[in-house]
PDB file of C-alpha atoms and ligand atoms in Angstrom:
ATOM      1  CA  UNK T   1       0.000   0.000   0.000  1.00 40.00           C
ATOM      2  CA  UNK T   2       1.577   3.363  -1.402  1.00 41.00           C
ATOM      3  CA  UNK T   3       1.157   5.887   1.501  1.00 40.00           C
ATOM      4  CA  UNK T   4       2.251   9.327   1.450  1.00 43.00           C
ATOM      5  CA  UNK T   5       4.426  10.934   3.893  1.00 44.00           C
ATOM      6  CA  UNK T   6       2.223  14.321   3.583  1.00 44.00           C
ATOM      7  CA  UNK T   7      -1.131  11.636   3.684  1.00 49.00           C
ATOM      8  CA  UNK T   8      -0.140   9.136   7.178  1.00 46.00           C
ATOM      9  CA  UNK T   9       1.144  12.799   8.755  1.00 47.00           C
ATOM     10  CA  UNK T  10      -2.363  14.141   8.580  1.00 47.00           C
ATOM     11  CA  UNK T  11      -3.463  10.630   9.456  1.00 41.00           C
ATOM     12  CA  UNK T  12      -1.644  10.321  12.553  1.00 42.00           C
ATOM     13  CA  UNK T  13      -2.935  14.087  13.498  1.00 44.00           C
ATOM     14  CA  UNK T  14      -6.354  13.427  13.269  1.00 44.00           C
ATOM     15  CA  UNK T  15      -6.064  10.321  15.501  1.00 41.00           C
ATOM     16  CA  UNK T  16      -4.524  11.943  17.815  1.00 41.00           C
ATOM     17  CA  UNK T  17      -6.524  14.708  17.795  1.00 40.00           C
ATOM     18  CA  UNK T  18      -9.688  12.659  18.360  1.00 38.00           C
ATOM     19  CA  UNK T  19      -8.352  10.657  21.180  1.00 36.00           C
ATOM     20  CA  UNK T  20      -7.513  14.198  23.009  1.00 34.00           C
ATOM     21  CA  UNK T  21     -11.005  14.946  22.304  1.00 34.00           C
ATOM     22  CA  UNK T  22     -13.080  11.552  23.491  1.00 31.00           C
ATOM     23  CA  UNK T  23     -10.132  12.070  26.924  1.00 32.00           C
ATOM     24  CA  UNK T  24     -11.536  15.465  27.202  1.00 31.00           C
ATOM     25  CA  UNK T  25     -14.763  14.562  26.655  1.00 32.00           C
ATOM     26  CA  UNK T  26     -14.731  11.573  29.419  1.00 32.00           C
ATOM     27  CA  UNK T  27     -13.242  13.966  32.035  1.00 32.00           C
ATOM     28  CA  UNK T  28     -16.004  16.405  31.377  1.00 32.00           C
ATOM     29  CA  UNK T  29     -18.641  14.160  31.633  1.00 31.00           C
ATOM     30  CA  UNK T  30     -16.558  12.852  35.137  1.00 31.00           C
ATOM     31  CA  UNK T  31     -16.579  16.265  36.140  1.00 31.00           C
ATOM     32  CA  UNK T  32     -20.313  17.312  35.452  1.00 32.00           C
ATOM     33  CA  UNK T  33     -21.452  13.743  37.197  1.00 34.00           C
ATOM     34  CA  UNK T  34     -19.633  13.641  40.298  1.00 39.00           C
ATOM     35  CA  UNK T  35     -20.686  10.733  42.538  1.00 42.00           C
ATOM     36  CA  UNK T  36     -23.582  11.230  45.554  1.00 44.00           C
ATOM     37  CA  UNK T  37     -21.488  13.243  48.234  1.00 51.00           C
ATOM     38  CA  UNK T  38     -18.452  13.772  46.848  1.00 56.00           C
ATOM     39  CA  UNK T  39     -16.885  17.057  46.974  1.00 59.00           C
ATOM     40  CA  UNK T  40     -14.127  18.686  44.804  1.00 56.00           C
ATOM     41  CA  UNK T  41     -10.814  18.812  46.457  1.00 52.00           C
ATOM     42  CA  UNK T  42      -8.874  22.164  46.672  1.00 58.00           C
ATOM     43  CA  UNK T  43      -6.784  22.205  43.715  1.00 62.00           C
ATOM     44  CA  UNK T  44     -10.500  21.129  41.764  1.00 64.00           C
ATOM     45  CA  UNK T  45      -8.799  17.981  40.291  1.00 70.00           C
ATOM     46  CA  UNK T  46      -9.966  14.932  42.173  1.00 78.00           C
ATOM     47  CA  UNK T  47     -13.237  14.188  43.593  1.00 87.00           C
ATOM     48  CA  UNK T  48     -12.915  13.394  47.484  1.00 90.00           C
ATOM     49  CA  UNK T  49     -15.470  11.870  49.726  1.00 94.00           C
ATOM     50  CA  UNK T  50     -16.811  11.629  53.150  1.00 97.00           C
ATOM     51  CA  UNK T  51     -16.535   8.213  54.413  1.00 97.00           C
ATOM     52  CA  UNK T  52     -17.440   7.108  57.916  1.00 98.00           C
ATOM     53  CA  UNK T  53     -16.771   3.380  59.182  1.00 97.00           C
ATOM     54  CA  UNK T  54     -15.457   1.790  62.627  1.00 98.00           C
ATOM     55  CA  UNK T  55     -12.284   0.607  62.612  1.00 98.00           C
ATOM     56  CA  UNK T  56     -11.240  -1.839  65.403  1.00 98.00           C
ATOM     57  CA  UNK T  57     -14.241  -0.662  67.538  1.00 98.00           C
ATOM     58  CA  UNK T  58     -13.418   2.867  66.992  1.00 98.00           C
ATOM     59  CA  UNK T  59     -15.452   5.252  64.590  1.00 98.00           C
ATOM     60  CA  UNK T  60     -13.346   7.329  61.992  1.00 98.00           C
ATOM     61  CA  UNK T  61     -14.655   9.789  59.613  1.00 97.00           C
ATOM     62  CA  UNK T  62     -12.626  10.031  56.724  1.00 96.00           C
ATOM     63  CA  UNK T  63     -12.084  12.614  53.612  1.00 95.00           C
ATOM     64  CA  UNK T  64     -10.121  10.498  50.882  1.00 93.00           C
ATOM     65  CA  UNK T  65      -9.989  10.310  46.999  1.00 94.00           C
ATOM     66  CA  UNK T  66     -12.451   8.479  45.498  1.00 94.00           C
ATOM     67  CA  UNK T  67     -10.227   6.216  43.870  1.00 95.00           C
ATOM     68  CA  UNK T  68      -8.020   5.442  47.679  1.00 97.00           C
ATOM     69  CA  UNK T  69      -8.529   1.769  48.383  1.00 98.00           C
ATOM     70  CA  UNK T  70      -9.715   0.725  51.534  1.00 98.00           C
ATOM     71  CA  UNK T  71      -5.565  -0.676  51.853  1.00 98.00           C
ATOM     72  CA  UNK T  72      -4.306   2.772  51.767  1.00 98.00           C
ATOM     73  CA  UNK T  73      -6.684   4.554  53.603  1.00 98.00           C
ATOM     74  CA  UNK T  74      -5.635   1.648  56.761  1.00 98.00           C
ATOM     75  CA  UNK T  75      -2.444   2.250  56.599  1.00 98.00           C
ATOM     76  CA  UNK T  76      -1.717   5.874  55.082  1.00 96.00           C
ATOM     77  CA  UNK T  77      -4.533   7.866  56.658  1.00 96.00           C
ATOM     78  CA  UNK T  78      -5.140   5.779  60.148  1.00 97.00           C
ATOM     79  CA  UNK T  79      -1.911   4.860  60.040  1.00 97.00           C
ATOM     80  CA  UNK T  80      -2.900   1.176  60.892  1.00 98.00           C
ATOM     81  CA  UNK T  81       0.168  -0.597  58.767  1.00 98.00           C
ATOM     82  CA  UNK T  82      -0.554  -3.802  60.561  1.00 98.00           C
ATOM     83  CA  UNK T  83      -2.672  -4.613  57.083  1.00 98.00           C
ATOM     84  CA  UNK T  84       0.499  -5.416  54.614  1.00 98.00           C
ATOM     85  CA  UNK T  85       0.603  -4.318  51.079  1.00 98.00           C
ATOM     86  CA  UNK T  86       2.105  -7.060  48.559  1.00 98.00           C
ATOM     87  CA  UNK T  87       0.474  -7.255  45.414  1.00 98.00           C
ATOM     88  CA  UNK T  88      -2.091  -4.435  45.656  1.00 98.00           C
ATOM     89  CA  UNK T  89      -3.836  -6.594  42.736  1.00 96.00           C
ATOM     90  CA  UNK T  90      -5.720  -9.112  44.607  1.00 97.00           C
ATOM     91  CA  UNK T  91      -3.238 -11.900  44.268  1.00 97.00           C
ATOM     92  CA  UNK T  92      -1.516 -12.300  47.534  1.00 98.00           C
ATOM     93  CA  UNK T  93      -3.970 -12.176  50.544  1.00 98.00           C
ATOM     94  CA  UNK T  94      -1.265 -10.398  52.612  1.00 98.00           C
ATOM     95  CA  UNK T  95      -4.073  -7.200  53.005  1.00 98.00           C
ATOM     96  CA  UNK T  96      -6.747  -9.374  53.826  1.00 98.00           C
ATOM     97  CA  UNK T  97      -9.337  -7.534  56.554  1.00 98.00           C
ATOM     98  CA  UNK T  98     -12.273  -8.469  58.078  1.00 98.00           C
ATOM     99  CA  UNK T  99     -15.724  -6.331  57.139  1.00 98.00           C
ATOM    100  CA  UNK T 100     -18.972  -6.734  57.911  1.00 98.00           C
ATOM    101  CA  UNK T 101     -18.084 -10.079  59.311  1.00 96.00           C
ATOM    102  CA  UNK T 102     -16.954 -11.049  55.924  1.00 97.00           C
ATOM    103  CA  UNK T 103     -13.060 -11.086  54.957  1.00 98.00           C
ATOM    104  CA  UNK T 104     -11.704  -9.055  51.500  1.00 98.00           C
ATOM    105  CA  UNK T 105      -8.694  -7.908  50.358  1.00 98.00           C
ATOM    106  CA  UNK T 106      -8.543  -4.510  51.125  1.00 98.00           C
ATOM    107  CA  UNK T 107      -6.851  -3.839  48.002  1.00 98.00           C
ATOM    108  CA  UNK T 108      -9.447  -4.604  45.832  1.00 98.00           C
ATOM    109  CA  UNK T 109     -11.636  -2.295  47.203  1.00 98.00           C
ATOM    110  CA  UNK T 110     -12.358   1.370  47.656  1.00 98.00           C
ATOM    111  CA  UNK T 111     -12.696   3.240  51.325  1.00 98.00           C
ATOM    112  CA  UNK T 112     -15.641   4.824  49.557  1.00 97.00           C
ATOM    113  CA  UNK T 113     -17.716   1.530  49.111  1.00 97.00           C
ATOM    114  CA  UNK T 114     -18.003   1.032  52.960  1.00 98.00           C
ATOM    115  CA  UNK T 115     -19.435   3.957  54.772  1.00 98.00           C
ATOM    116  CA  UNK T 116     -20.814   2.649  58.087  1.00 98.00           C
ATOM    117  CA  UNK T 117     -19.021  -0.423  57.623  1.00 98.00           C
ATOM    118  CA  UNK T 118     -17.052  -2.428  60.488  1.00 98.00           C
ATOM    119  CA  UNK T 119     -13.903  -2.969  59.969  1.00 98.00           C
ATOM    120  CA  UNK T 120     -11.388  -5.614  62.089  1.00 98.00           C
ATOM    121  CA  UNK T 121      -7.991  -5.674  61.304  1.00 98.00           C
ATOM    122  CA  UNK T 122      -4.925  -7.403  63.012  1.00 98.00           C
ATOM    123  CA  UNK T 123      -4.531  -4.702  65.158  1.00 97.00           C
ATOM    124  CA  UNK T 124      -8.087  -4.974  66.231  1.00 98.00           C
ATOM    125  CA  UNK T 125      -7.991  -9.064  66.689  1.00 97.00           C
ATOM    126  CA  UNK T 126      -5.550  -9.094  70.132  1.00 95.00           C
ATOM    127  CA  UNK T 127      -2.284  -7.099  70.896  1.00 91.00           C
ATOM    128  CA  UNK T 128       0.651  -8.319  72.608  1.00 91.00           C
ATOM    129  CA  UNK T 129       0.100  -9.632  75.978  1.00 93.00           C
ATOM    130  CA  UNK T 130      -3.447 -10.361  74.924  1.00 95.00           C
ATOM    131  CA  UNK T 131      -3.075 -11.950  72.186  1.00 97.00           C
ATOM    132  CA  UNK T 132      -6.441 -13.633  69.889  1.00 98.00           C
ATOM    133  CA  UNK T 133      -6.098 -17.323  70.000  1.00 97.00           C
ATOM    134  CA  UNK T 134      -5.446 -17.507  66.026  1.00 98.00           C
ATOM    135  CA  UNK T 135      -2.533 -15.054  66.661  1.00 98.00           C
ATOM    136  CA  UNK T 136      -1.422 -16.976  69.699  1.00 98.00           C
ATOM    137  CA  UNK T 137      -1.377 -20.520  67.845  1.00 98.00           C
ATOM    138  CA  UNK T 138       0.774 -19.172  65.161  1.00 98.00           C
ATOM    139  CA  UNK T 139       3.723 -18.122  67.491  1.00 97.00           C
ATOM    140  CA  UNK T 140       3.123 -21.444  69.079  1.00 97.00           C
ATOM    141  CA  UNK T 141       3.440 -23.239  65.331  1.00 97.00           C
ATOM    142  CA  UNK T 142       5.871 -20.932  64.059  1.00 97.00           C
ATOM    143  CA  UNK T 143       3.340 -20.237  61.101  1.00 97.00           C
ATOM    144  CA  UNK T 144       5.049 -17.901  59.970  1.00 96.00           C
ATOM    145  CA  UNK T 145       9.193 -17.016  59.030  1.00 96.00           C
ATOM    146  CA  UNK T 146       9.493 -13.425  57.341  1.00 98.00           C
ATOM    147  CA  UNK T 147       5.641 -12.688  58.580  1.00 97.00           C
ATOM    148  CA  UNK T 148       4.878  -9.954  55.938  1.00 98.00           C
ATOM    149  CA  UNK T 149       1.728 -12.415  55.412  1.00 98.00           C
ATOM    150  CA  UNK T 150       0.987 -13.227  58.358  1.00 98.00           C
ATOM    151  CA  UNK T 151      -1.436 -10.482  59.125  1.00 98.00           C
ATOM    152  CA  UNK T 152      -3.585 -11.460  55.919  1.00 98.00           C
ATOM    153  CA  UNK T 153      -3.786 -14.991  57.034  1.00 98.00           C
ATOM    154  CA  UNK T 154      -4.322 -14.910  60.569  1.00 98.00           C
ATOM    155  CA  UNK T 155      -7.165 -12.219  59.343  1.00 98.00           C
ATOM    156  CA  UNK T 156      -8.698 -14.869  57.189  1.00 98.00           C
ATOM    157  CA  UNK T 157      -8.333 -17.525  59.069  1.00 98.00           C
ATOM    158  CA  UNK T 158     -10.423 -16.040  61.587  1.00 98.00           C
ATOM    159  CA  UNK T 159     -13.252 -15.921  59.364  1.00 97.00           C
ATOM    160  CA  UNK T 160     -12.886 -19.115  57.639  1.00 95.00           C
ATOM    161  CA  UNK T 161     -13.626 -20.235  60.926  1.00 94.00           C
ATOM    162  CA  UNK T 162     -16.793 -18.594  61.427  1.00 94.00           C
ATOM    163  CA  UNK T 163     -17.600 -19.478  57.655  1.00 92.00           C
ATOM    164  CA  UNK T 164     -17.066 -23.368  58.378  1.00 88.00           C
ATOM    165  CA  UNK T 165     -19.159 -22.562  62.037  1.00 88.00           C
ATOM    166  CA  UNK T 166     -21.429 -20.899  59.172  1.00 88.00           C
ATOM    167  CA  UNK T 167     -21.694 -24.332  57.157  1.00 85.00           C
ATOM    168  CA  UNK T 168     -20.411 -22.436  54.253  1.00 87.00           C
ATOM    169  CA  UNK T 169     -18.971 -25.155  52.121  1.00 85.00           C
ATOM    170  CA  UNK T 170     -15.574 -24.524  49.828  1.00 86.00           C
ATOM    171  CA  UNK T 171     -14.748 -25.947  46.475  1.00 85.00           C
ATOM    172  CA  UNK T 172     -13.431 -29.230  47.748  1.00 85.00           C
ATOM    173  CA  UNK T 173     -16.028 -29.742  50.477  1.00 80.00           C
ATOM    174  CA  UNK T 174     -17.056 -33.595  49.831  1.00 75.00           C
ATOM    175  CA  UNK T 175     -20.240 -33.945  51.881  1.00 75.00           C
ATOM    176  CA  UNK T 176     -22.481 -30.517  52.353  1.00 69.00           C
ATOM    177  CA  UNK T 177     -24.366 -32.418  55.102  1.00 73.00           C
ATOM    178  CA  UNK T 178     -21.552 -32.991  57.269  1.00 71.00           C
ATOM    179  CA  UNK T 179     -20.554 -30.886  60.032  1.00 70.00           C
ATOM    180  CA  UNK T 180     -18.149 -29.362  60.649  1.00 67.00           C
ATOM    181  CA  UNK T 181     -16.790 -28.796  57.197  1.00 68.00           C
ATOM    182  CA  UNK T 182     -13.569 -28.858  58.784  1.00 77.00           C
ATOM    183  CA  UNK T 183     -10.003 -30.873  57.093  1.00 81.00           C
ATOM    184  CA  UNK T 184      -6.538 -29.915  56.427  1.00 85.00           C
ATOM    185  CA  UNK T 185      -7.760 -29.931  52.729  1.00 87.00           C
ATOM    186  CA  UNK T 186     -10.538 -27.452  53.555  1.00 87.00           C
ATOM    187  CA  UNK T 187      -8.528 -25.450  55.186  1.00 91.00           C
ATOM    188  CA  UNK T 188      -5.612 -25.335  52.129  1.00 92.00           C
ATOM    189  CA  UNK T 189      -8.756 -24.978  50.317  1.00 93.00           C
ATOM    190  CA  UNK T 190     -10.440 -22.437  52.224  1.00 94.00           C
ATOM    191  CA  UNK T 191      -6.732 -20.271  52.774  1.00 96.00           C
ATOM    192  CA  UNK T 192      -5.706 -20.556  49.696  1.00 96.00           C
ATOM    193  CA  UNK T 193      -5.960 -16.622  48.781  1.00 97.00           C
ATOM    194  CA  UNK T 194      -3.408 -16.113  50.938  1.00 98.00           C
ATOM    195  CA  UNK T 195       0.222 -16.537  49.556  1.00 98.00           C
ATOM    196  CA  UNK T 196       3.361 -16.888  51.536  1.00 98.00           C
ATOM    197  CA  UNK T 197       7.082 -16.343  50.257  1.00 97.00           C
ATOM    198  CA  UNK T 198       8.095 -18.450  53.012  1.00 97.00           C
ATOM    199  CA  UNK T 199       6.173 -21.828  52.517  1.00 96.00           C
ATOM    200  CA  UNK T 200       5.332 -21.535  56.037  1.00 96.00           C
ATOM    201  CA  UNK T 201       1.406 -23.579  55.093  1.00 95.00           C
ATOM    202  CA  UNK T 202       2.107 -26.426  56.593  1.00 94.00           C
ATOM    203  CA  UNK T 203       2.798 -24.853  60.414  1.00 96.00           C
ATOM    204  CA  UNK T 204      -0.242 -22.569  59.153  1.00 96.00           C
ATOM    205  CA  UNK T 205      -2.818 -25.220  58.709  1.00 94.00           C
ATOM    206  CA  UNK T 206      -1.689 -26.941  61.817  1.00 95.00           C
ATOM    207  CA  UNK T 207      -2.439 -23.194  64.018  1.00 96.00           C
ATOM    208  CA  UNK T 208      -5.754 -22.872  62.665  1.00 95.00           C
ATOM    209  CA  UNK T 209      -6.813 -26.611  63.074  1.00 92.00           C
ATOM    210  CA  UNK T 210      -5.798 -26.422  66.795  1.00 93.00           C
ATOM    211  CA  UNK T 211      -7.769 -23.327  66.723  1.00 94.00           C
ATOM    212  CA  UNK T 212     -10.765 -24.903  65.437  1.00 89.00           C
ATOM    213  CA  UNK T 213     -10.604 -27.762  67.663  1.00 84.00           C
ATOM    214  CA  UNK T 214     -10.492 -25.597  70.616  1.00 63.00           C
ATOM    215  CA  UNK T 215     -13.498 -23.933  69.329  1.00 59.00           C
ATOM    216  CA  UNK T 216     -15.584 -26.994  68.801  1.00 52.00           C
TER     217      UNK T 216
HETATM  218 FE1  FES Q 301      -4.137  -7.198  48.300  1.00 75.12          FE
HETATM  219 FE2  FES Q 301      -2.062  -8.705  47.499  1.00 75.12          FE
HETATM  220  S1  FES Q 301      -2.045  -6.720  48.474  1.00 75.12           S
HETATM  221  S2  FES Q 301      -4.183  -9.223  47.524  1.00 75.12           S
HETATM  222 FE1  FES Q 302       7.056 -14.789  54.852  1.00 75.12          FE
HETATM  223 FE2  FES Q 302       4.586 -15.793  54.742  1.00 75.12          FE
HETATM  224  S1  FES Q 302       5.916 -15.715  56.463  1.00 75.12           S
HETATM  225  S2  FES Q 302       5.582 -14.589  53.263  1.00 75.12           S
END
């Protein structure tokens, strides 16, 4: 095909030209539809809103980009940094957190999506010298070596507890009638969003069994 330099010039212009236009076009719509309670922030670029949720049994109020994930808001603006960043795609587990009852990685999601939510994090399960039982069982396993993931899976562990105690069955579950839905297998099953570097899953399954035996 016999192009002209003069002809793909003006070709490559008007491309670019309309993709400047439909970019200008999208922020302008952004702009002239902000979100229910959002506010502009002071330099007018980025929407911010008012989010309010408890955090460890104590209420925040929160003005953040709409975009901040519920990760960064922990750790940047409450400063909780027990919640560990690895991926920040959903891949790792290391920033799961409990809300609503119901653990998520906090990466995956934005502050904005849980006004008046409860949120538990490792700093909100025990503290040293009074310790929660999952966080006690995995000093007592060593489930953990370099522990950047620890927080993540002691976090969901927790709740894959009270989602067997829920009869919640997993992917490998065999029998849906039997109770408690509770085997090593389940468990690798159940924990196995959360990644560790360290290979540490064997001491990991053993913490959370003894903690589920306790419980029943
Ligand atoms: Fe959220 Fe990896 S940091 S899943
Ligand atoms: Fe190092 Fe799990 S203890 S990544």
């Amino acid at each position: 095909m016999n192009i002209s330099p003069i002809s793909r010039r003006g070709l490559m212009l008007a491309s670019a030209a309309s993709a400047t236009a439909l970019s200008v076009t999208g922020c302008a719509q952004t702009a002239t539809l902000p979100a229910s309670g959002t506010t502009r922030s002071t330099d007018g670029a980025v929407p911010s809103m008012r989010t309010s949720l408890t955090v460890n049994g104590q209420p925040h109020t929160l003005d953040a980009d709409t975009r901040t994930t519920l990760l960064d808001a922990l750790r940047e603006n409450l400063q909780l940094t027990g919640t560990k960043k690895g991926c920040d795609h959903g891949q790792c587990g290391a920033c799961t957190v409990i809300v609503d009852g119901r653990r998520i990685n906090a990466c995956l999601s934005l502050v904005a999506m849980h006004d008046g939510a409860s949120v538990t994090t490792i700093e909100g399960l025990g503290q040293p010298g009074a310790l929660h039982p999952m966080q006690a069982a995995f000093v007592k396993h060593d489930g953990y070596q370099c522990g950047y993931c620890t927080p993540g899976q002691i976090c969901s562990a927790v709740a894959v507890l009270d989602e067997i105690k829920a009869g919640v069955p997993s992917h490998v579950s065999p029998d849906l009638t039997v109770r408690p839905l509770l085997s090593a297998e389940e468990l690798r099953e159940r924990m196995s969003g959360n990644i560790c570097r360290c290979g540490a899953y064997s001491n990991i399954v053993e913490a959370v069994i003894e903690v589920a035996g306790a419980r029943a």
